[in-house]
Amino acid sequence: MIPFLRKDRGQAFPIYVMMVAGLLFLALAFFAVGKASALRNGSQGAADAAALAAAQQARDDFGTGFLASLPGNMLDAFLGTPFVAPCYEAQRLADANDADEKLCYPTPGYLRDRITVEVQGRKTVDSSVLPGSDKRKAEARATALIEFRCPNPKAVDANSDGVQDLFIFTCRNGEILEIVPASPPPWESVSRTLFDVRLVDQ
């Protein structure tokens, strides 16, 4: 009887080894998938930050044209001017989040411009159980919307001389902004009232 039991134990040992090896493989695979997911989330966060930063900088850079348009009664033409995508700002935020900006471009739309940024993370999955993972990096894309919040501005020509003396902006949140072209306020004080910047679904 004893020799029979020893023979059984000898046959079971390879099965135990295969089970342990299988469990170890699954553990490594789950770890690799978890790491890939974490890298993907990190890249998405970098893309979101980069797109928002580029859109906010674009809004700030819009100021010179806005103030120049008021005395010449060119407000409508100004509002139809597309934003320029400051991709250097997108790269700065991507870099701060351990990623590189790979793509950055604006999509013009009257009073609703979009800036899209695509980034690539710098770290690889690098798992022994996933072939090619030592070269695979997470990529993500995000789009930020720059939207004019105060449609249909009212122009006032107090002297009936063809020159607008006052612009009144009534915004969607109920805020009213009055700008006198002869002495316009600093752009920084009005840009966040006139334009909303937010992430949108692509």
PDB file of C-alpha atoms in Angstrom:
ATOM      1  CA  MET A   1       0.000   0.000   0.000  1.00  0.00           C
ATOM      2  CA  ILE A   2       2.815   2.402   0.798  1.00  0.00           C
ATOM      3  CA  PRO A   3       4.500   2.159  -2.614  1.00  0.00           C
ATOM      4  CA  PHE A   4       1.147   2.940  -4.252  1.00  0.00           C
ATOM      5  CA  LEU A   5       0.758   6.177  -2.267  1.00  0.00           C
ATOM      6  CA  ARG A   6       4.273   7.314  -3.129  1.00  0.00           C
ATOM      7  CA  LYS A   7       3.525   6.728  -6.808  1.00  0.00           C
ATOM      8  CA  ASP A   8       0.378   8.887  -6.566  1.00  0.00           C
ATOM      9  CA  ARG A   9       2.302  11.673  -4.926  1.00  0.00           C
ATOM     10  CA  GLY A  10       4.891  11.572  -7.665  1.00  0.00           C
ATOM     11  CA  GLN A  11       2.232  11.907 -10.344  1.00  0.00           C
ATOM     12  CA  ALA A  12       0.490  14.793  -8.553  1.00  0.00           C
ATOM     13  CA  PHE A  13       3.639  16.896  -8.170  1.00  0.00           C
ATOM     14  CA  PRO A  14       3.787  18.063 -11.829  1.00  0.00           C
ATOM     15  CA  ILE A  15       0.123  19.053 -11.585  1.00  0.00           C
ATOM     16  CA  TYR A  16       0.871  21.188  -8.543  1.00  0.00           C
ATOM     17  CA  VAL A  17       3.786  22.805 -10.361  1.00  0.00           C
ATOM     18  CA  MET A  18       1.589  23.600 -13.368  1.00  0.00           C
ATOM     19  CA  MET A  19      -1.131  25.059 -11.130  1.00  0.00           C
ATOM     20  CA  VAL A  20       1.368  27.277  -9.310  1.00  0.00           C
ATOM     21  CA  ALA A  21       2.889  28.370 -12.610  1.00  0.00           C
ATOM     22  CA  GLY A  22      -0.577  29.126 -13.984  1.00  0.00           C
ATOM     23  CA  LEU A  23      -1.521  31.160 -10.945  1.00  0.00           C
ATOM     24  CA  LEU A  24       1.765  33.071 -11.148  1.00  0.00           C
ATOM     25  CA  PHE A  25       1.111  33.819 -14.823  1.00  0.00           C
ATOM     26  CA  LEU A  26      -2.386  35.074 -14.040  1.00  0.00           C
ATOM     27  CA  ALA A  27      -1.040  37.252 -11.250  1.00  0.00           C
ATOM     28  CA  LEU A  28       1.541  38.787 -13.584  1.00  0.00           C
ATOM     29  CA  ALA A  29      -1.097  39.274 -16.277  1.00  0.00           C
ATOM     30  CA  PHE A  30      -3.471  41.017 -13.848  1.00  0.00           C
ATOM     31  CA  PHE A  31      -0.599  43.209 -12.680  1.00  0.00           C
ATOM     32  CA  ALA A  32       0.254  44.114 -16.277  1.00  0.00           C
ATOM     33  CA  VAL A  33      -3.368  44.952 -17.067  1.00  0.00           C
ATOM     34  CA  GLY A  34      -3.602  47.058 -13.920  1.00  0.00           C
ATOM     35  CA  LYS A  35      -0.413  48.905 -14.801  1.00  0.00           C
ATOM     36  CA  ALA A  36      -1.637  49.509 -18.343  1.00  0.00           C
ATOM     37  CA  SER A  37      -4.921  50.876 -16.991  1.00  0.00           C
ATOM     38  CA  ALA A  38      -3.086  53.162 -14.576  1.00  0.00           C
ATOM     39  CA  LEU A  39      -0.846  54.461 -17.351  1.00  0.00           C
ATOM     40  CA  ARG A  40      -3.901  55.036 -19.549  1.00  0.00           C
ATOM     41  CA  ASN A  41      -5.607  57.017 -16.794  1.00  0.00           C
ATOM     42  CA  GLY A  42      -2.458  59.048 -16.254  1.00  0.00           C
ATOM     43  CA  SER A  43      -2.213  59.848 -19.947  1.00  0.00           C
ATOM     44  CA  GLN A  44      -5.879  60.873 -20.025  1.00  0.00           C
ATOM     45  CA  GLY A  45      -5.275  63.217 -17.116  1.00  0.00           C
ATOM     46  CA  ALA A  46      -2.307  64.703 -18.961  1.00  0.00           C
ATOM     47  CA  ALA A  47      -4.392  65.153 -22.114  1.00  0.00           C
ATOM     48  CA  ASP A  48      -7.207  66.826 -20.179  1.00  0.00           C
ATOM     49  CA  ALA A  49      -4.796  69.218 -18.471  1.00  0.00           C
ATOM     50  CA  ALA A  50      -3.013  70.006 -21.741  1.00  0.00           C
ATOM     51  CA  ALA A  51      -6.228  70.723 -23.653  1.00  0.00           C
ATOM     52  CA  LEU A  52      -7.576  72.973 -20.902  1.00  0.00           C
ATOM     53  CA  ALA A  53      -4.283  74.845 -20.610  1.00  0.00           C
ATOM     54  CA  ALA A  54      -4.114  75.418 -24.371  1.00  0.00           C
ATOM     55  CA  ALA A  55      -7.721  76.644 -24.480  1.00  0.00           C
ATOM     56  CA  GLN A  56      -7.214  78.994 -21.546  1.00  0.00           C
ATOM     57  CA  GLN A  57      -4.061  80.408 -23.104  1.00  0.00           C
ATOM     58  CA  ALA A  58      -5.892  80.846 -26.413  1.00  0.00           C
ATOM     59  CA  ARG A  59      -8.571  82.804 -24.568  1.00  0.00           C
ATOM     60  CA  ASP A  60      -5.942  85.030 -22.974  1.00  0.00           C
ATOM     61  CA  ASP A  61      -4.167  85.611 -26.304  1.00  0.00           C
ATOM     62  CA  PHE A  62      -7.460  86.742 -27.845  1.00  0.00           C
ATOM     63  CA  GLY A  63      -7.442  89.979 -25.843  1.00  0.00           C
ATOM     64  CA  THR A  64      -5.425  92.227 -28.141  1.00  0.00           C
ATOM     65  CA  GLY A  65      -7.754  91.650 -31.059  1.00  0.00           C
ATOM     66  CA  PHE A  66     -10.804  92.192 -28.889  1.00  0.00           C
ATOM     67  CA  LEU A  67      -9.700  95.557 -27.546  1.00  0.00           C
ATOM     68  CA  ALA A  68      -8.583  96.670 -31.004  1.00  0.00           C
ATOM     69  CA  SER A  69     -11.973  95.778 -32.495  1.00  0.00           C
ATOM     70  CA  LEU A  70     -14.045  98.011 -30.275  1.00  0.00           C
ATOM     71  CA  PRO A  71     -13.115 101.479 -31.566  1.00  0.00           C
ATOM     72  CA  GLY A  72     -13.517 100.359 -35.176  1.00  0.00           C
ATOM     73  CA  ASN A  73     -16.942  98.783 -34.660  1.00  0.00           C
ATOM     74  CA  MET A  74     -15.527  95.427 -35.782  1.00  0.00           C
ATOM     75  CA  LEU A  75     -16.887  93.330 -32.928  1.00  0.00           C
ATOM     76  CA  ASP A  76     -18.820  90.914 -35.146  1.00  0.00           C
ATOM     77  CA  ALA A  77     -15.780  90.328 -37.328  1.00  0.00           C
ATOM     78  CA  PHE A  78     -13.660  89.807 -34.253  1.00  0.00           C
ATOM     79  CA  LEU A  79     -16.017  87.258 -32.753  1.00  0.00           C
ATOM     80  CA  GLY A  80     -15.837  85.308 -35.993  1.00  0.00           C
ATOM     81  CA  THR A  81     -12.033  85.115 -35.832  1.00  0.00           C
ATOM     82  CA  PRO A  82     -10.893  81.577 -34.952  1.00  0.00           C
ATOM     83  CA  PHE A  83      -8.733  80.954 -31.930  1.00  0.00           C
ATOM     84  CA  VAL A  84      -5.111  79.961 -32.420  1.00  0.00           C
ATOM     85  CA  ALA A  85      -4.025  76.834 -30.563  1.00  0.00           C
ATOM     86  CA  PRO A  86      -1.027  77.663 -28.315  1.00  0.00           C
ATOM     87  CA  CYS A  87       0.466  74.186 -28.466  1.00  0.00           C
ATOM     88  CA  TYR A  88       3.499  75.218 -26.422  1.00  0.00           C
ATOM     89  CA  GLU A  89       1.153  75.509 -23.445  1.00  0.00           C
ATOM     90  CA  ALA A  90      -0.257  72.054 -24.143  1.00  0.00           C
ATOM     91  CA  GLN A  91       3.273  70.644 -24.175  1.00  0.00           C
ATOM     92  CA  ARG A  92       4.085  72.394 -20.897  1.00  0.00           C
ATOM     93  CA  LEU A  93       1.155  70.756 -19.115  1.00  0.00           C
ATOM     94  CA  ALA A  94       1.770  67.396 -20.763  1.00  0.00           C
ATOM     95  CA  ASP A  95       5.390  67.538 -19.641  1.00  0.00           C
ATOM     96  CA  ALA A  96       4.305  68.321 -16.090  1.00  0.00           C
ATOM     97  CA  ASN A  97       2.239  65.124 -16.188  1.00  0.00           C
ATOM     98  CA  ASP A  98       5.041  62.901 -17.525  1.00  0.00           C
ATOM     99  CA  ALA A  99       3.737  62.849 -21.100  1.00  0.00           C
ATOM    100  CA  ASP A 100       4.506  64.377 -24.491  1.00  0.00           C
ATOM    101  CA  GLU A 101       2.132  66.330 -26.705  1.00  0.00           C
ATOM    102  CA  LYS A 102       1.856  64.500 -30.024  1.00  0.00           C
ATOM    103  CA  LEU A 103      -1.006  66.360 -31.670  1.00  0.00           C
ATOM    104  CA  CYS A 104      -2.538  69.792 -31.092  1.00  0.00           C
ATOM    105  CA  TYR A 105      -4.982  71.587 -33.363  1.00  0.00           C
ATOM    106  CA  PRO A 106      -7.984  73.954 -33.273  1.00  0.00           C
ATOM    107  CA  THR A 107     -11.381  73.327 -34.817  1.00  0.00           C
ATOM    108  CA  PRO A 108     -12.951  76.710 -35.607  1.00  0.00           C
ATOM    109  CA  GLY A 109     -16.663  77.262 -35.093  1.00  0.00           C
ATOM    110  CA  TYR A 110     -18.511  80.551 -34.766  1.00  0.00           C
ATOM    111  CA  LEU A 111     -18.423  81.437 -31.068  1.00  0.00           C
ATOM    112  CA  ARG A 112     -17.637  77.774 -30.228  1.00  0.00           C
ATOM    113  CA  ASP A 113     -14.029  76.900 -31.004  1.00  0.00           C
ATOM    114  CA  ARG A 114     -12.408  73.617 -29.942  1.00  0.00           C
ATOM    115  CA  ILE A 115      -8.805  72.726 -29.240  1.00  0.00           C
ATOM    116  CA  THR A 116      -7.856  69.054 -29.334  1.00  0.00           C
ATOM    117  CA  VAL A 117      -4.677  67.659 -27.821  1.00  0.00           C
ATOM    118  CA  GLU A 118      -3.303  64.127 -28.047  1.00  0.00           C
ATOM    119  CA  VAL A 119      -0.545  63.002 -25.706  1.00  0.00           C
ATOM    120  CA  GLN A 120       1.616  59.947 -25.201  1.00  0.00           C
ATOM    121  CA  GLY A 121       2.842  58.837 -21.813  1.00  0.00           C
ATOM    122  CA  ARG A 122       6.556  58.298 -21.295  1.00  0.00           C
ATOM    123  CA  LYS A 123       6.366  55.051 -19.347  1.00  0.00           C
ATOM    124  CA  THR A 124       5.829  51.639 -20.915  1.00  0.00           C
ATOM    125  CA  VAL A 125       3.818  48.715 -19.566  1.00  0.00           C
ATOM    126  CA  ASP A 126       6.971  46.577 -19.790  1.00  0.00           C
ATOM    127  CA  SER A 127       5.526  43.250 -18.664  1.00  0.00           C
ATOM    128  CA  SER A 128       7.162  39.891 -19.279  1.00  0.00           C
ATOM    129  CA  VAL A 129       3.790  38.263 -19.973  1.00  0.00           C
ATOM    130  CA  LEU A 130       2.707  40.745 -22.667  1.00  0.00           C
ATOM    131  CA  PRO A 131       4.851  40.599 -25.824  1.00  0.00           C
ATOM    132  CA  GLY A 132       5.894  44.015 -27.076  1.00  0.00           C
ATOM    133  CA  SER A 133       4.811  45.777 -23.894  1.00  0.00           C
ATOM    134  CA  ASP A 134       8.339  47.088 -23.370  1.00  0.00           C
ATOM    135  CA  LYS A 135       7.656  49.517 -26.248  1.00  0.00           C
ATOM    136  CA  ARG A 136       3.957  50.151 -25.676  1.00  0.00           C
ATOM    137  CA  LYS A 137       3.013  53.549 -24.240  1.00  0.00           C
ATOM    138  CA  ALA A 138      -0.403  54.866 -23.286  1.00  0.00           C
ATOM    139  CA  GLU A 139      -2.017  57.491 -25.495  1.00  0.00           C
ATOM    140  CA  ALA A 140      -5.002  59.717 -24.835  1.00  0.00           C
ATOM    141  CA  ARG A 141      -6.885  62.575 -26.441  1.00  0.00           C
ATOM    142  CA  ALA A 142      -8.901  65.450 -24.989  1.00  0.00           C
ATOM    143  CA  THR A 143     -10.857  68.370 -26.437  1.00  0.00           C
ATOM    144  CA  ALA A 144     -11.549  71.680 -24.741  1.00  0.00           C
ATOM    145  CA  LEU A 145     -14.302  74.040 -25.847  1.00  0.00           C
ATOM    146  CA  ILE A 146     -13.958  77.825 -25.880  1.00  0.00           C
ATOM    147  CA  GLU A 147     -17.489  79.146 -25.920  1.00  0.00           C
ATOM    148  CA  PHE A 148     -18.711  82.738 -26.068  1.00  0.00           C
ATOM    149  CA  ARG A 149     -21.081  83.078 -23.105  1.00  0.00           C
ATOM    150  CA  CYS A 150     -22.611  86.471 -23.882  1.00  0.00           C
ATOM    151  CA  PRO A 151     -24.381  86.319 -27.268  1.00  0.00           C
ATOM    152  CA  ASN A 152     -25.978  89.249 -29.046  1.00  0.00           C
ATOM    153  CA  PRO A 153     -24.019  92.130 -27.489  1.00  0.00           C
ATOM    154  CA  LYS A 154     -25.795  95.466 -27.632  1.00  0.00           C
ATOM    155  CA  ALA A 155     -23.921  98.442 -29.098  1.00  0.00           C
ATOM    156  CA  VAL A 156     -24.876 101.978 -28.022  1.00  0.00           C
ATOM    157  CA  ASP A 157     -24.129 105.016 -30.187  1.00  0.00           C
ATOM    158  CA  ALA A 158     -24.886 107.784 -27.730  1.00  0.00           C
ATOM    159  CA  ASN A 159     -23.901 110.653 -30.061  1.00  0.00           C
ATOM    160  CA  SER A 160     -25.381 109.213 -33.276  1.00  0.00           C
ATOM    161  CA  ASP A 161     -22.021 109.720 -34.952  1.00  0.00           C
ATOM    162  CA  GLY A 162     -21.642 106.145 -36.183  1.00  0.00           C
ATOM    163  CA  VAL A 163     -19.158 105.279 -33.470  1.00  0.00           C
ATOM    164  CA  GLN A 164     -20.195 102.886 -30.731  1.00  0.00           C
ATOM    165  CA  ASP A 165     -19.699 104.440 -27.312  1.00  0.00           C
ATOM    166  CA  LEU A 166     -20.709 101.419 -25.240  1.00  0.00           C
ATOM    167  CA  PHE A 167     -21.003  97.649 -25.590  1.00  0.00           C
ATOM    168  CA  ILE A 168     -23.331  95.789 -23.265  1.00  0.00           C
ATOM    169  CA  PHE A 169     -22.883  92.029 -22.877  1.00  0.00           C
ATOM    170  CA  THR A 170     -25.658  90.057 -21.196  1.00  0.00           C
ATOM    171  CA  CYS A 171     -24.277  86.615 -20.363  1.00  0.00           C
ATOM    172  CA  ARG A 172     -26.039  83.304 -19.864  1.00  0.00           C
ATOM    173  CA  ASN A 173     -25.411  83.328 -16.136  1.00  0.00           C
ATOM    174  CA  GLY A 174     -27.220  86.665 -15.833  1.00  0.00           C
ATOM    175  CA  GLU A 175     -24.050  88.708 -15.457  1.00  0.00           C
ATOM    176  CA  ILE A 176     -23.987  92.010 -17.361  1.00  0.00           C
ATOM    177  CA  LEU A 177     -20.714  93.446 -18.594  1.00  0.00           C
ATOM    178  CA  GLU A 178     -20.412  96.984 -19.944  1.00  0.00           C
ATOM    179  CA  ILE A 179     -17.343  98.031 -21.915  1.00  0.00           C
ATOM    180  CA  VAL A 180     -16.561 101.575 -23.009  1.00  0.00           C
ATOM    181  CA  PRO A 181     -14.334 101.422 -26.104  1.00  0.00           C
ATOM    182  CA  ALA A 182     -12.655 104.691 -25.188  1.00  0.00           C
ATOM    183  CA  SER A 183     -11.341 103.141 -21.969  1.00  0.00           C
ATOM    184  CA  PRO A 184     -11.644  99.361 -22.168  1.00  0.00           C
ATOM    185  CA  PRO A 185     -10.797  97.339 -19.066  1.00  0.00           C
ATOM    186  CA  PRO A 186      -7.858  94.920 -19.008  1.00  0.00           C
ATOM    187  CA  TRP A 187      -8.625  91.786 -20.984  1.00  0.00           C
ATOM    188  CA  GLU A 188      -7.863  89.584 -17.982  1.00  0.00           C
ATOM    189  CA  SER A 189     -10.761  91.112 -16.108  1.00  0.00           C
ATOM    190  CA  VAL A 190     -13.336  90.304 -18.775  1.00  0.00           C
ATOM    191  CA  SER A 191     -12.107  87.191 -20.621  1.00  0.00           C
ATOM    192  CA  ARG A 192     -13.457  84.715 -18.070  1.00  0.00           C
ATOM    193  CA  THR A 193     -16.830  86.429 -18.183  1.00  0.00           C
ATOM    194  CA  LEU A 194     -17.055  86.463 -21.971  1.00  0.00           C
ATOM    195  CA  PHE A 195     -15.632  83.004 -22.673  1.00  0.00           C
ATOM    196  CA  ASP A 196     -16.180  79.679 -20.946  1.00  0.00           C
ATOM    197  CA  VAL A 197     -13.484  76.995 -21.219  1.00  0.00           C
ATOM    198  CA  ARG A 198     -14.357  73.375 -20.462  1.00  0.00           C
ATOM    199  CA  LEU A 199     -13.662  69.830 -21.549  1.00  0.00           C
ATOM    200  CA  VAL A 200     -16.150  68.203 -23.916  1.00  0.00           C
ATOM    201  CA  ASP A 201     -16.736  64.723 -25.288  1.00  0.00           C
ATOM    202  CA  GLN A 202     -15.036  64.153 -28.597  1.00  0.00           C
TER     203      GLN A 202
END
